[in-house]
């Protein structure tokens, strides 16, 4: 496994991996790796000849009062994990490589970037789409792997790939959860034992919605009321949003007759957690 920190080295290393028409899979991450990230790496291994993982805590996707400085950085453990997973190349650029002094070009996917997390975190998706577009240009992957856990990010990046004609396939992998339902997240490391318990209310609320849909409840307002009732059972948390939306546009839907996304964000103590469920109505 090779580790590179400059874009020039990355381009050279990718060229070497691509010989004899070998396909390249890219897994963009911010490090602090867990089993969710590993699931993307394994999917990339299965579907591509060579796997590139980027580790970059991207400053432009954090708001001024967010956790950029304290975001968990577990470099040695990340490298050991990726080595054991058979990754070919880690691209771990320093910030000035990705954003050279004076850089003033950004990618903005209008509309969809202002919904769900984009509404709560202004500028977040501009940072995400800019850094992912840069990684796509540097690595030119055949496939890029993202988690369903970040459903709004998937909607933004799908649209970016289409609108800007990126010649790659975006592969979305299912959310990996702990046995008790909590979606894995690098930010789960912030949680105290009590907050970890409170955080289970996210998956409980989504489960309730799935049960209600299975019973034939298709009206979005009713499903939201049901989810809010579950969330109210955990007064220690603060709701950011619970929405039922179209998975591509992230706009509110009135009912879930077509496939829809139930998406939630809450603050557990100071930690903001997200989760979602793809709603497929019973036939
Ligand atoms: P991050 O390091 O948080 O930027 O995440 C890197 C990639 O891993 C993103 O595509 C995430 O959606 C994905 N990811 C994060 N958590 C999970 C999870 N629990 N299950 C599946 N994918 C995940």
mmCIF file of C-alpha atoms and ligand atoms in Angstrom:
data_model
loop_
_atom_site.group_PDB
_atom_site.id
_atom_site.type_symbol
_atom_site.label_atom_id
_atom_site.label_comp_id
_atom_site.label_asym_id
_atom_site.label_seq_id
_atom_site.Cartn_x
_atom_site.Cartn_y
_atom_site.Cartn_z
ATOM 1 C CA UNK A 1 0.000 0.000 0.000
ATOM 2 C CA UNK A 2 1.366 3.399 -1.017
ATOM 3 C CA UNK A 3 0.659 6.600 0.900
ATOM 4 C CA UNK A 4 0.951 9.950 -0.878
ATOM 5 C CA UNK A 5 0.376 13.496 0.294
ATOM 6 C CA UNK A 6 0.794 15.582 -2.852
ATOM 7 C CA UNK A 7 -1.428 15.743 -5.910
ATOM 8 C CA UNK A 8 1.498 15.175 -8.278
ATOM 9 C CA UNK A 9 2.424 11.955 -6.430
ATOM 10 C CA UNK A 10 -1.215 10.881 -6.418
ATOM 11 C CA UNK A 11 -1.527 11.327 -10.179
ATOM 12 C CA UNK A 12 1.657 9.279 -10.735
ATOM 13 C CA UNK A 13 0.541 6.527 -8.370
ATOM 14 C CA UNK A 14 -2.900 6.323 -10.006
ATOM 15 C CA UNK A 15 -1.271 6.134 -13.462
ATOM 16 C CA UNK A 16 0.778 3.175 -12.266
ATOM 17 C CA UNK A 17 -2.317 1.451 -10.827
ATOM 18 C CA UNK A 18 -4.232 1.952 -14.049
ATOM 19 C CA UNK A 19 -1.768 0.015 -16.277
ATOM 20 C CA UNK A 20 -3.223 -2.716 -18.487
ATOM 21 C CA UNK A 21 -6.664 -1.127 -18.291
ATOM 22 C CA UNK A 22 -7.140 -1.850 -14.590
ATOM 23 C CA UNK A 23 -10.163 -0.092 -13.136
ATOM 24 C CA UNK A 24 -9.900 2.277 -10.181
ATOM 25 C CA UNK A 25 -12.350 2.602 -7.273
ATOM 26 C CA UNK A 26 -12.202 5.735 -5.087
ATOM 27 C CA UNK A 27 -13.478 5.914 -1.497
ATOM 28 C CA UNK A 28 -13.393 9.506 -0.196
ATOM 29 C CA UNK A 29 -13.260 9.762 3.616
ATOM 30 C CA UNK A 30 -12.318 12.136 6.415
ATOM 31 C CA UNK A 31 -10.555 9.328 8.315
ATOM 32 C CA UNK A 32 -11.433 8.146 11.857
ATOM 33 C CA UNK A 33 -12.387 5.008 10.006
ATOM 34 C CA UNK A 34 -15.003 2.503 11.182
ATOM 35 C CA UNK A 35 -16.894 -0.473 9.773
ATOM 36 C CA UNK A 36 -19.054 1.843 7.620
ATOM 37 C CA UNK A 37 -15.950 3.034 5.762
ATOM 38 C CA UNK A 38 -14.691 -0.554 5.553
ATOM 39 C CA UNK A 39 -17.933 -1.586 3.819
ATOM 40 C CA UNK A 40 -17.207 0.990 1.081
ATOM 41 C CA UNK A 41 -13.619 -0.243 0.730
ATOM 42 C CA UNK A 42 -14.822 -3.838 0.407
ATOM 43 C CA UNK A 43 -17.395 -2.865 -2.225
ATOM 44 C CA UNK A 44 -14.641 -1.053 -4.128
ATOM 45 C CA UNK A 45 -12.374 -4.126 -3.847
ATOM 46 C CA UNK A 46 -15.118 -6.316 -5.278
ATOM 47 C CA UNK A 47 -16.034 -4.004 -8.134
ATOM 48 C CA UNK A 48 -12.672 -2.521 -9.140
ATOM 49 C CA UNK A 49 -9.125 -3.750 -9.771
ATOM 50 C CA UNK A 50 -7.438 -1.131 -7.585
ATOM 51 C CA UNK A 51 -8.719 0.838 -4.602
ATOM 52 C CA UNK A 52 -7.759 4.394 -3.679
ATOM 53 C CA UNK A 53 -8.909 5.824 -0.332
ATOM 54 C CA UNK A 54 -8.603 9.537 0.360
ATOM 55 C CA UNK A 55 -8.302 10.774 3.932
ATOM 56 C CA UNK A 56 -8.842 14.512 4.181
ATOM 57 C CA UNK A 57 -10.637 16.463 6.880
ATOM 58 C CA UNK A 58 -11.971 19.052 4.470
ATOM 59 C CA UNK A 59 -12.016 22.505 6.091
ATOM 60 C CA UNK A 60 -14.425 24.039 3.564
ATOM 61 C CA UNK A 61 -17.306 21.765 4.581
ATOM 62 C CA UNK A 62 -17.209 22.819 8.257
ATOM 63 C CA UNK A 63 -19.008 25.922 9.468
ATOM 64 C CA UNK A 64 -17.165 28.455 11.677
ATOM 65 C CA UNK A 65 -18.727 27.058 14.884
ATOM 66 C CA UNK A 66 -18.446 23.390 13.947
ATOM 67 C CA UNK A 67 -16.022 20.659 14.984
ATOM 68 C CA UNK A 68 -13.213 20.945 12.380
ATOM 69 C CA UNK A 69 -10.466 21.429 14.989
ATOM 70 C CA UNK A 70 -11.606 18.594 17.213
ATOM 71 C CA UNK A 71 -12.740 16.191 14.457
ATOM 72 C CA UNK A 72 -11.195 12.796 15.387
ATOM 73 C CA UNK A 73 -7.902 12.062 13.628
ATOM 74 C CA UNK A 74 -6.710 8.464 13.991
ATOM 75 C CA UNK A 75 -4.030 8.292 11.304
ATOM 76 C CA UNK A 76 -2.033 5.244 12.438
ATOM 77 C CA UNK A 77 -5.105 3.093 13.058
ATOM 78 C CA UNK A 78 -6.621 4.204 9.724
ATOM 79 C CA UNK A 79 -3.483 3.209 7.797
ATOM 80 C CA UNK A 80 -3.287 -0.187 9.532
ATOM 81 C CA UNK A 81 -6.965 -0.849 8.803
ATOM 82 C CA UNK A 82 -6.687 0.111 5.130
ATOM 83 C CA UNK A 83 -3.522 -1.961 4.737
ATOM 84 C CA UNK A 84 -5.328 -4.999 6.181
ATOM 85 C CA UNK A 85 -8.223 -4.381 3.751
ATOM 86 C CA UNK A 86 -5.866 -4.550 0.762
ATOM 87 C CA UNK A 87 -6.132 -0.899 -0.255
ATOM 88 C CA UNK A 88 -3.618 0.075 -2.957
ATOM 89 C CA UNK A 89 -3.226 3.783 -2.335
ATOM 90 C CA UNK A 90 -4.025 6.309 0.396
ATOM 91 C CA UNK A 91 -4.215 9.923 -0.704
ATOM 92 C CA UNK A 92 -3.845 12.105 2.381
ATOM 93 C CA UNK A 93 -3.248 15.629 1.116
ATOM 94 C CA UNK A 94 -2.440 18.539 3.363
ATOM 95 C CA UNK A 95 -4.912 21.431 3.129
ATOM 96 C CA UNK A 96 -2.608 23.652 1.061
ATOM 97 C CA UNK A 97 -2.346 20.936 -1.597
ATOM 98 C CA UNK A 98 -6.117 20.823 -1.986
ATOM 99 C CA UNK A 99 -6.624 24.571 -1.547
ATOM 100 C CA UNK A 100 -3.522 26.424 -2.760
ATOM 101 C CA UNK A 101 -3.221 30.022 -1.604
ATOM 102 C CA UNK A 102 -5.679 32.199 -3.476
ATOM 103 C CA UNK A 103 -7.916 29.339 -4.650
ATOM 104 C CA UNK A 104 -11.326 30.852 -5.368
ATOM 105 C CA UNK A 105 -13.115 28.259 -7.495
ATOM 106 C CA UNK A 106 -15.949 26.306 -5.917
ATOM 107 C CA UNK A 107 -18.555 23.834 -7.113
ATOM 108 C CA UNK A 108 -22.087 24.646 -6.052
ATOM 109 C CA UNK A 109 -24.948 22.284 -6.815
ATOM 110 C CA UNK A 110 -27.797 24.758 -6.535
ATOM 111 C CA UNK A 111 -31.123 23.921 -4.914
ATOM 112 C CA UNK A 112 -30.431 20.470 -3.520
ATOM 113 C CA UNK A 113 -27.453 21.844 -1.542
ATOM 114 C CA UNK A 114 -29.800 24.054 0.490
ATOM 115 C CA UNK A 115 -32.030 21.241 1.758
ATOM 116 C CA UNK A 116 -31.781 18.887 4.784
ATOM 117 C CA UNK A 117 -28.229 19.248 6.160
ATOM 118 C CA UNK A 118 -27.605 22.019 3.645
ATOM 119 C CA UNK A 119 -30.362 24.073 5.296
ATOM 120 C CA UNK A 120 -28.895 23.511 8.776
ATOM 121 C CA UNK A 121 -25.259 23.853 7.718
ATOM 122 C CA UNK A 122 -25.019 26.713 5.180
ATOM 123 C CA UNK A 123 -22.102 26.197 2.787
ATOM 124 C CA UNK A 124 -21.553 22.580 3.872
ATOM 125 C CA UNK A 125 -22.404 20.989 0.533
ATOM 126 C CA UNK A 126 -20.474 23.626 -1.413
ATOM 127 C CA UNK A 127 -17.411 22.373 0.495
ATOM 128 C CA UNK A 128 -18.337 18.741 -0.093
ATOM 129 C CA UNK A 129 -19.005 19.074 -3.816
ATOM 130 C CA UNK A 130 -15.859 21.147 -4.320
ATOM 131 C CA UNK A 131 -13.545 18.679 -2.592
ATOM 132 C CA UNK A 132 -15.165 15.638 -4.199
ATOM 133 C CA UNK A 133 -14.940 17.236 -7.663
ATOM 134 C CA UNK A 134 -11.241 17.874 -7.006
ATOM 135 C CA UNK A 135 -10.703 14.257 -5.891
ATOM 136 C CA UNK A 136 -12.519 13.047 -9.015
ATOM 137 C CA UNK A 137 -10.191 15.173 -11.171
ATOM 138 C CA UNK A 138 -7.065 13.971 -9.372
ATOM 139 C CA UNK A 139 -7.908 10.244 -9.296
ATOM 140 C CA UNK A 140 -10.252 9.896 -12.325
ATOM 141 C CA UNK A 141 -11.883 6.808 -10.781
ATOM 142 C CA UNK A 142 -14.111 4.450 -12.752
ATOM 143 C CA UNK A 143 -16.356 4.163 -9.703
ATOM 144 C CA UNK A 144 -16.637 6.229 -6.520
ATOM 145 C CA UNK A 145 -18.172 4.773 -3.359
ATOM 146 C CA UNK A 146 -20.355 6.678 -0.876
ATOM 147 C CA UNK A 147 -22.552 5.704 2.063
ATOM 148 C CA UNK A 148 -26.349 5.913 2.138
ATOM 149 C CA UNK A 149 -25.835 7.167 5.706
ATOM 150 C CA UNK A 150 -25.200 10.615 4.158
ATOM 151 C CA UNK A 151 -28.276 10.568 1.907
ATOM 152 C CA UNK A 152 -28.315 14.308 1.219
ATOM 153 C CA UNK A 153 -24.639 14.164 0.225
ATOM 154 C CA UNK A 154 -25.521 11.355 -2.210
ATOM 155 C CA UNK A 155 -28.264 13.515 -3.781
ATOM 156 C CA UNK A 156 -25.887 16.473 -4.153
ATOM 157 C CA UNK A 157 -23.067 14.386 -5.630
ATOM 158 C CA UNK A 158 -25.345 12.459 -8.012
ATOM 159 C CA UNK A 159 -26.525 15.760 -9.413
ATOM 160 C CA UNK A 160 -22.976 17.112 -9.634
ATOM 161 C CA UNK A 161 -21.804 14.003 -11.536
ATOM 162 C CA UNK A 162 -24.693 14.400 -13.966
ATOM 163 C CA UNK A 163 -24.519 18.181 -14.350
ATOM 164 C CA UNK A 164 -20.721 18.302 -14.815
ATOM 165 C CA UNK A 165 -20.452 15.131 -16.966
ATOM 166 C CA UNK A 166 -18.048 13.259 -14.694
ATOM 167 C CA UNK A 167 -17.258 9.980 -16.466
ATOM 168 C CA UNK A 168 -17.687 7.674 -13.478
ATOM 169 C CA UNK A 169 -20.278 5.620 -11.674
ATOM 170 C CA UNK A 170 -21.349 6.668 -8.214
ATOM 171 C CA UNK A 171 -21.970 3.575 -6.065
ATOM 172 C CA UNK A 172 -24.063 3.983 -2.912
ATOM 173 C CA UNK A 173 -23.562 1.407 -0.136
ATOM 174 C CA UNK A 174 -26.070 0.644 2.657
ATOM 175 C CA UNK A 175 -25.732 2.197 6.105
ATOM 176 C CA UNK A 176 -23.739 0.034 8.520
ATOM 177 C CA UNK A 177 -25.193 -0.025 12.049
ATOM 178 C CA UNK A 178 -24.255 -1.264 15.480
ATOM 179 C CA UNK A 179 -26.251 -4.292 16.663
ATOM 180 C CA UNK A 180 -28.620 -1.970 18.586
ATOM 181 C CA UNK A 181 -29.399 0.161 15.505
ATOM 182 C CA UNK A 182 -27.066 3.145 15.942
ATOM 183 C CA UNK A 183 -25.624 4.132 12.559
ATOM 184 C CA UNK A 184 -21.819 4.104 12.669
ATOM 185 C CA UNK A 185 -20.292 7.573 12.514
ATOM 186 C CA UNK A 186 -16.881 9.019 13.272
ATOM 187 C CA UNK A 187 -18.753 11.470 15.532
ATOM 188 C CA UNK A 188 -20.091 8.626 17.732
ATOM 189 C CA UNK A 189 -16.685 8.876 19.458
ATOM 190 C CA UNK A 190 -17.870 12.163 20.982
ATOM 191 C CA UNK A 191 -20.789 10.508 22.830
ATOM 192 C CA UNK A 192 -20.791 9.767 26.559
ATOM 193 C CA UNK A 193 -22.403 6.511 27.679
ATOM 194 C CA UNK A 194 -25.665 8.356 28.408
ATOM 195 C CA UNK A 195 -25.585 10.245 25.079
ATOM 196 C CA UNK A 196 -24.867 6.961 23.252
ATOM 197 C CA UNK A 197 -28.078 5.595 24.799
ATOM 198 C CA UNK A 198 -30.053 8.726 23.864
ATOM 199 C CA UNK A 199 -28.745 8.508 20.291
ATOM 200 C CA UNK A 200 -30.658 5.263 19.756
ATOM 201 C CA UNK A 201 -33.792 7.374 19.377
ATOM 202 C CA UNK A 202 -32.758 8.220 15.776
ATOM 203 C CA UNK A 203 -32.997 4.634 14.543
ATOM 204 C CA UNK A 204 -36.068 4.042 16.744
ATOM 205 C CA UNK A 205 -37.898 6.942 15.079
ATOM 206 C CA UNK A 206 -36.966 5.688 11.609
ATOM 207 C CA UNK A 207 -38.010 2.156 12.530
ATOM 208 C CA UNK A 208 -41.382 3.462 13.690
ATOM 209 C CA UNK A 209 -41.866 5.157 10.307
ATOM 210 C CA UNK A 210 -40.969 1.935 8.481
ATOM 211 C CA UNK A 211 -43.453 -0.016 10.611
ATOM 212 C CA UNK A 212 -46.211 2.511 9.913
ATOM 213 C CA UNK A 213 -45.528 2.399 6.164
ATOM 214 C CA UNK A 214 -45.674 -1.409 6.305
ATOM 215 C CA UNK A 215 -49.109 -1.001 7.950
ATOM 216 C CA UNK A 216 -50.188 1.089 4.937
ATOM 217 C CA UNK A 217 -49.731 4.634 6.291
ATOM 218 C CA UNK A 218 -48.480 6.621 3.294
ATOM 219 C CA UNK A 219 -49.291 10.207 4.335
ATOM 220 C CA UNK A 220 -46.055 12.085 5.082
ATOM 221 C CA UNK A 221 -47.577 14.368 7.751
ATOM 222 C CA UNK A 222 -48.849 11.333 9.689
ATOM 223 C CA UNK A 223 -45.486 9.598 9.435
ATOM 224 C CA UNK A 224 -43.718 12.743 10.661
ATOM 225 C CA UNK A 225 -46.119 13.001 13.641
ATOM 226 C CA UNK A 226 -45.373 9.367 14.519
ATOM 227 C CA UNK A 227 -41.621 9.958 14.323
ATOM 228 C CA UNK A 228 -41.879 13.152 16.415
ATOM 229 C CA UNK A 229 -43.780 11.209 19.095
ATOM 230 C CA UNK A 230 -40.900 8.728 19.316
ATOM 231 C CA UNK A 231 -38.361 11.576 19.442
ATOM 232 C CA UNK A 232 -40.340 13.254 22.238
ATOM 233 C CA UNK A 233 -39.739 10.149 24.373
ATOM 234 C CA UNK A 234 -36.074 11.219 24.634
ATOM 235 C CA UNK A 235 -36.158 14.759 26.053
ATOM 236 C CA UNK A 236 -32.358 14.962 26.288
ATOM 237 C CA UNK A 237 -31.988 15.393 22.533
ATOM 238 C CA UNK A 238 -32.618 18.485 20.390
ATOM 239 C CA UNK A 239 -34.266 17.958 17.007
ATOM 240 C CA UNK A 240 -32.687 19.659 14.003
ATOM 241 C CA UNK A 241 -35.047 18.186 11.395
ATOM 242 C CA UNK A 242 -37.183 15.198 10.606
ATOM 243 C CA UNK A 243 -38.331 15.197 6.989
ATOM 244 C CA UNK A 244 -39.869 12.942 4.418
ATOM 245 C CA UNK A 245 -38.458 13.940 1.036
ATOM 246 C CA UNK A 246 -37.840 12.928 -2.542
ATOM 247 C CA UNK A 247 -34.456 11.129 -2.501
ATOM 248 C CA UNK A 248 -33.174 13.010 -5.580
ATOM 249 C CA UNK A 249 -34.426 16.568 -5.084
ATOM 250 C CA UNK A 250 -34.650 16.417 -1.250
ATOM 251 C CA UNK A 251 -37.921 18.357 -1.518
ATOM 252 C CA UNK A 252 -40.765 17.507 0.882
ATOM 253 C CA UNK A 253 -43.246 14.964 -0.413
ATOM 254 C CA UNK A 254 -46.909 14.763 0.629
ATOM 255 C CA UNK A 255 -46.961 10.970 0.647
ATOM 256 C CA UNK A 256 -44.665 7.991 0.139
ATOM 257 C CA UNK A 257 -46.526 6.320 -2.724
ATOM 258 C CA UNK A 258 -43.288 6.557 -4.717
ATOM 259 C CA UNK A 259 -40.016 5.815 -2.986
ATOM 260 C CA UNK A 260 -39.104 8.480 -0.446
ATOM 261 C CA UNK A 261 -36.440 9.243 2.107
ATOM 262 C CA UNK A 262 -37.148 9.710 5.810
ATOM 263 C CA UNK A 263 -34.231 11.759 7.111
ATOM 264 C CA UNK A 264 -33.389 12.926 10.606
ATOM 265 C CA UNK A 265 -30.794 15.111 12.305
ATOM 266 C CA UNK A 266 -30.598 15.668 16.059
ATOM 267 C CA UNK A 267 -28.191 17.141 18.550
ATOM 268 C CA UNK A 268 -27.265 14.741 21.342
ATOM 269 C CA UNK A 269 -25.472 17.039 23.757
ATOM 270 C CA UNK A 270 -23.224 19.113 21.455
ATOM 271 C CA UNK A 271 -22.937 16.322 18.877
ATOM 272 C CA UNK A 272 -25.009 16.469 15.697
ATOM 273 C CA UNK A 273 -26.010 13.045 14.395
ATOM 274 C CA UNK A 274 -27.883 12.110 11.216
ATOM 275 C CA UNK A 275 -29.623 8.996 9.969
ATOM 276 C CA UNK A 276 -32.178 8.080 7.324
ATOM 277 C CA UNK A 277 -34.306 5.304 5.906
ATOM 278 C CA UNK A 278 -35.323 4.704 2.323
ATOM 279 C CA UNK A 279 -39.075 4.213 2.361
ATOM 280 C CA UNK A 280 -40.487 1.720 -0.095
ATOM 281 C CA UNK A 281 -44.271 1.497 0.244
ATOM 282 C CA UNK A 282 -45.792 -1.997 0.376
ATOM 283 C CA UNK A 283 -47.049 -3.226 -3.026
HETATM 284 P P1 LIG B 1 -16.839 10.528 6.304
HETATM 285 O O1 LIG B 1 -15.472 10.020 6.652
HETATM 286 O O2 LIG B 1 -17.742 10.697 7.461
HETATM 287 O O3 LIG B 1 -16.798 11.726 5.372
HETATM 288 O O4 LIG B 1 -17.512 9.367 5.451
HETATM 289 C C1 LIG B 1 -16.885 8.845 4.310
HETATM 290 C C2 LIG B 1 -17.857 7.958 3.581
HETATM 291 O O5 LIG B 1 -18.265 6.895 4.446
HETATM 292 C C3 LIG B 1 -19.132 8.699 3.157
HETATM 293 O O6 LIG B 1 -19.503 8.283 1.846
HETATM 294 C C4 LIG B 1 -20.134 8.252 4.184
HETATM 295 O O7 LIG B 1 -21.455 8.270 3.721
HETATM 296 C C5 LIG B 1 -19.668 6.828 4.438
HETATM 297 N N1 LIG B 1 -20.177 6.352 5.724
HETATM 298 C C6 LIG B 1 -20.090 6.976 6.930
HETATM 299 N N2 LIG B 1 -20.729 6.265 7.882
HETATM 300 C C7 LIG B 1 -21.249 5.167 7.267
HETATM 301 C C8 LIG B 1 -22.033 4.064 7.696
HETATM 302 N N3 LIG B 1 -22.428 3.938 8.967
HETATM 303 N N4 LIG B 1 -22.402 3.137 6.776
HETATM 304 C C9 LIG B 1 -22.017 3.261 5.482
HETATM 305 N N5 LIG B 1 -21.275 4.283 5.007
HETATM 306 C C10 LIG B 1 -20.898 5.232 5.875
#
